[in-house]
Amino acid sequence: MKIGIGNDHVAYSLKLEIAEYVRSLGHEVVDFGHHNEERADYPVYGEAVANAVVSKEVDCGILICGTGVGISISANKVNGIRAIVCSEPYSAMLSKQHNNTNILAFGARVVGSELAKMIVKSWLDAEFEGDRHAKRVEMIKAIEEKQAK
Ligand code: RB5
């Protein structure tokens, strides 16, 4: 898969480690920044990766900030994005199986790199189960459409 990755200054070093890990799993990584530890604003990177997912420039996205909260909220403002912020693998897996999440977020101040890798692998390996869950994801889309009017 082609995976977009984005982060703020807090998460720069974890981003490098996660990008390398994702490559080691056989995926291509597109790095939308931030590219150093100088202070940066997480909405910029949340929006950039979200737009790349919606436009299909990448298949899905991974976002990291201090907590994963700000950057995932930013991504979720883009229509078509279902971003989860989580700090354990179980919710990451279920979020793909049931909610068809297209962005995974977590916090560099919350999880260590080995746990982050487990979360990433659980999410990437999981598949949307469709069926009764598809109807609910459609209902989420309907909420977006109502907001757009
Ligand atoms: C930056 O200090 C911090 O607020 C950011 O990384 C993130 O945790 C926001 O949700």
CSV table of C-alpha atoms and ligand atoms in Angstrom, one decimal:
chain,number,residue,atom,x,y,z
A,1,MET,CA,0.0,0.0,0.0
A,2,LYS,CA,0.9,3.6,-0.4
A,3,ILE,CA,0.7,5.2,3.1
A,4,GLY,CA,0.7,9.0,3.8
A,5,ILE,CA,2.4,10.0,7.1
A,6,GLY,CA,2.2,13.3,8.9
A,7,ASN,CA,3.3,14.6,12.3
A,8,ASP,CA,4.2,17.8,14.3
A,9,HIS,CA,7.5,18.7,16.0
A,10,VAL,CA,6.7,16.5,19.1
A,11,ALA,CA,6.4,13.4,17.0
A,12,TYR,CA,9.2,13.9,14.5
A,13,SER,CA,11.6,11.2,15.8
A,14,LEU,CA,8.8,8.7,16.3
A,15,LYS,CA,7.6,9.5,12.8
A,16,LEU,CA,11.0,8.5,11.4
A,17,GLU,CA,10.9,5.2,13.2
A,18,ILE,CA,7.4,4.4,12.2
A,19,ALA,CA,8.0,5.3,8.6
A,20,GLU,CA,11.0,2.9,8.5
A,21,TYR,CA,8.9,0.2,10.2
A,22,VAL,CA,6.0,0.7,7.6
A,23,ARG,CA,8.6,0.4,4.8
A,24,SER,CA,10.0,-2.8,6.4
A,25,LEU,CA,6.5,-4.2,6.1
A,26,GLY,CA,6.6,-3.7,2.3
A,27,HIS,CA,4.7,-0.5,2.0
A,28,GLU,CA,5.5,2.8,0.3
A,29,VAL,CA,5.6,5.9,2.5
A,30,VAL,CA,4.8,9.4,1.4
A,31,ASP,CA,6.0,11.8,4.1
A,32,PHE,CA,3.9,15.0,4.4
A,33,GLY,CA,6.1,16.5,7.2
A,34,HIS,CA,6.8,18.0,9.6
A,35,HIS,CA,10.5,17.4,8.8
A,36,ASN,CA,12.3,18.6,12.0
A,37,GLU,CA,11.7,19.4,15.7
A,38,GLU,CA,11.1,23.1,15.3
A,39,ARG,CA,7.6,24.0,16.6
A,40,ALA,CA,4.9,23.3,14.1
A,41,ASP,CA,1.1,23.3,14.0
A,42,TYR,CA,-0.5,19.9,13.8
A,43,PRO,CA,-3.6,20.9,11.8
A,44,VAL,CA,-1.4,21.6,8.7
A,45,TYR,CA,-0.2,17.9,8.6
A,46,GLY,CA,-3.6,16.5,9.6
A,47,GLU,CA,-5.2,18.2,6.7
A,48,ALA,CA,-2.4,17.4,4.2
A,49,VAL,CA,-2.6,13.7,4.9
A,50,ALA,CA,-6.4,13.7,5.0
A,51,ASN,CA,-6.6,15.4,1.6
A,52,ALA,CA,-4.2,12.9,0.2
A,53,VAL,CA,-6.3,10.0,1.4
A,54,VAL,CA,-9.6,11.5,0.1
A,55,SER,CA,-8.0,12.3,-3.3
A,56,LYS,CA,-6.6,8.7,-3.4
A,57,GLU,CA,-3.0,10.0,-3.7
A,58,VAL,CA,-2.4,7.5,-0.9
A,59,ASP,CA,-4.4,4.5,0.2
A,60,CYS,CA,-4.5,5.5,3.9
A,61,GLY,CA,-2.7,7.7,6.5
A,62,ILE,CA,-0.9,7.6,9.8
A,63,LEU,CA,-0.7,10.8,11.9
A,64,ILE,CA,1.3,11.4,15.0
A,65,CYS,CA,1.4,14.4,17.4
A,66,GLY,CA,1.9,14.7,21.1
A,67,THR,CA,-1.3,12.9,22.0
A,68,GLY,CA,-2.7,12.1,18.5
A,69,VAL,CA,-5.7,14.1,19.5
A,70,GLY,CA,-5.3,17.5,17.7
A,71,ILE,CA,-4.0,15.9,14.5
A,72,SER,CA,-6.8,13.4,14.3
A,73,ILE,CA,-9.5,16.0,15.0
A,74,SER,CA,-8.0,18.1,12.2
A,75,ALA,CA,-8.1,15.1,9.8
A,76,ASN,CA,-11.7,14.2,10.7
A,77,LYS,CA,-12.8,17.7,9.6
A,78,VAL,CA,-12.1,16.6,6.0
A,79,ASN,CA,-15.1,14.9,4.4
A,80,GLY,CA,-14.6,11.2,3.8
A,81,ILE,CA,-12.0,10.8,6.6
A,82,ARG,CA,-12.6,8.4,9.4
A,83,ALA,CA,-9.6,8.9,11.7
A,84,ILE,CA,-9.1,7.0,14.9
A,85,VAL,CA,-6.7,8.1,17.7
A,86,CYS,CA,-5.8,5.1,19.9
A,87,SER,CA,-3.1,3.8,22.1
A,88,GLU,CA,-3.6,0.1,21.9
A,89,PRO,CA,-3.8,-2.5,19.1
A,90,TYR,CA,-7.3,-3.8,19.8
A,91,SER,CA,-9.2,-0.6,19.1
A,92,ALA,CA,-6.9,0.0,16.0
A,93,MET,CA,-7.9,-3.4,14.6
A,94,LEU,CA,-11.6,-3.0,15.4
A,95,SER,CA,-11.7,0.5,13.9
A,96,LYS,CA,-10.7,-0.9,10.6
A,97,GLN,CA,-12.9,-4.0,10.8
A,98,HIS,CA,-16.1,-2.2,11.9
A,99,ASN,CA,-15.6,1.5,11.1
A,100,ASN,CA,-13.4,1.3,8.0
A,101,THR,CA,-11.0,3.9,9.4
A,102,ASN,CA,-8.7,5.4,6.7
A,103,ILE,CA,-6.4,7.2,9.1
A,104,LEU,CA,-4.7,5.9,12.2
A,105,ALA,CA,-3.4,8.5,14.8
A,106,PHE,CA,-1.5,8.1,18.0
A,107,GLY,CA,0.5,10.2,20.5
A,108,ALA,CA,4.3,10.3,20.7
A,109,ARG,CA,3.9,11.4,24.3
A,110,VAL,CA,1.5,8.5,25.0
A,111,VAL,CA,2.9,5.4,23.4
A,112,GLY,CA,6.5,4.1,23.1
A,113,SER,CA,7.8,3.1,19.7
A,114,GLU,CA,7.3,-0.7,20.2
A,115,LEU,CA,3.7,-0.3,21.2
A,116,ALA,CA,3.2,2.2,18.3
A,117,LYS,CA,4.5,-0.5,15.9
A,118,MET,CA,2.0,-3.1,17.3
A,119,ILE,CA,-0.8,-0.6,16.9
A,120,VAL,CA,0.3,0.2,13.3
A,121,LYS,CA,0.6,-3.5,12.4
A,122,SER,CA,-2.8,-4.4,13.9
A,123,TRP,CA,-4.4,-1.6,11.9
A,124,LEU,CA,-2.7,-2.3,8.6
A,125,ASP,CA,-3.4,-6.0,8.8
A,126,ALA,CA,-7.1,-5.6,9.6
A,127,GLU,CA,-9.8,-5.5,6.9
A,128,PHE,CA,-13.2,-3.9,6.8
A,129,GLU,CA,-15.8,-6.5,7.4
A,130,GLY,CA,-18.6,-4.7,5.5
A,131,ASP,CA,-22.0,-6.4,6.0
A,132,ARG,CA,-23.9,-4.8,8.9
A,133,HIS,CA,-21.0,-2.4,9.5
A,134,ALA,CA,-21.3,-1.0,6.0
A,135,LYS,CA,-24.7,0.4,6.7
A,136,ARG,CA,-23.3,2.3,9.7
A,137,VAL,CA,-20.4,3.7,7.8
A,138,GLU,CA,-22.9,4.9,5.2
A,139,MET,CA,-24.8,6.6,8.0
A,140,ILE,CA,-21.7,8.4,9.0
A,141,LYS,CA,-21.3,9.6,5.4
A,142,ALA,CA,-25.0,10.8,5.5
A,143,ILE,CA,-24.1,13.0,8.5
A,144,GLU,CA,-21.3,14.6,6.5
A,145,GLU,CA,-23.6,15.2,3.6
A,146,LYS,CA,-26.2,16.9,5.8
A,147,GLN,CA,-23.4,19.2,7.2
A,148,ALA,CA,-22.3,20.1,3.7
A,149,LYS,CA,-25.8,21.5,2.9
B,1,RB5,C1,2.0,20.3,20.9
B,1,RB5,O1,2.5,20.9,22.1
B,1,RB5,C2,0.8,19.4,21.2
B,1,RB5,O2,-0.3,20.2,21.6
B,1,RB5,C3,0.5,18.5,20.1
B,1,RB5,O3,1.5,17.7,19.8
B,1,RB5,C4,-0.7,17.6,20.3
B,1,RB5,O4,-0.6,16.8,21.4
B,1,RB5,C5,-2.1,18.2,20.2
B,1,RB5,O5,-3.1,17.5,20.2
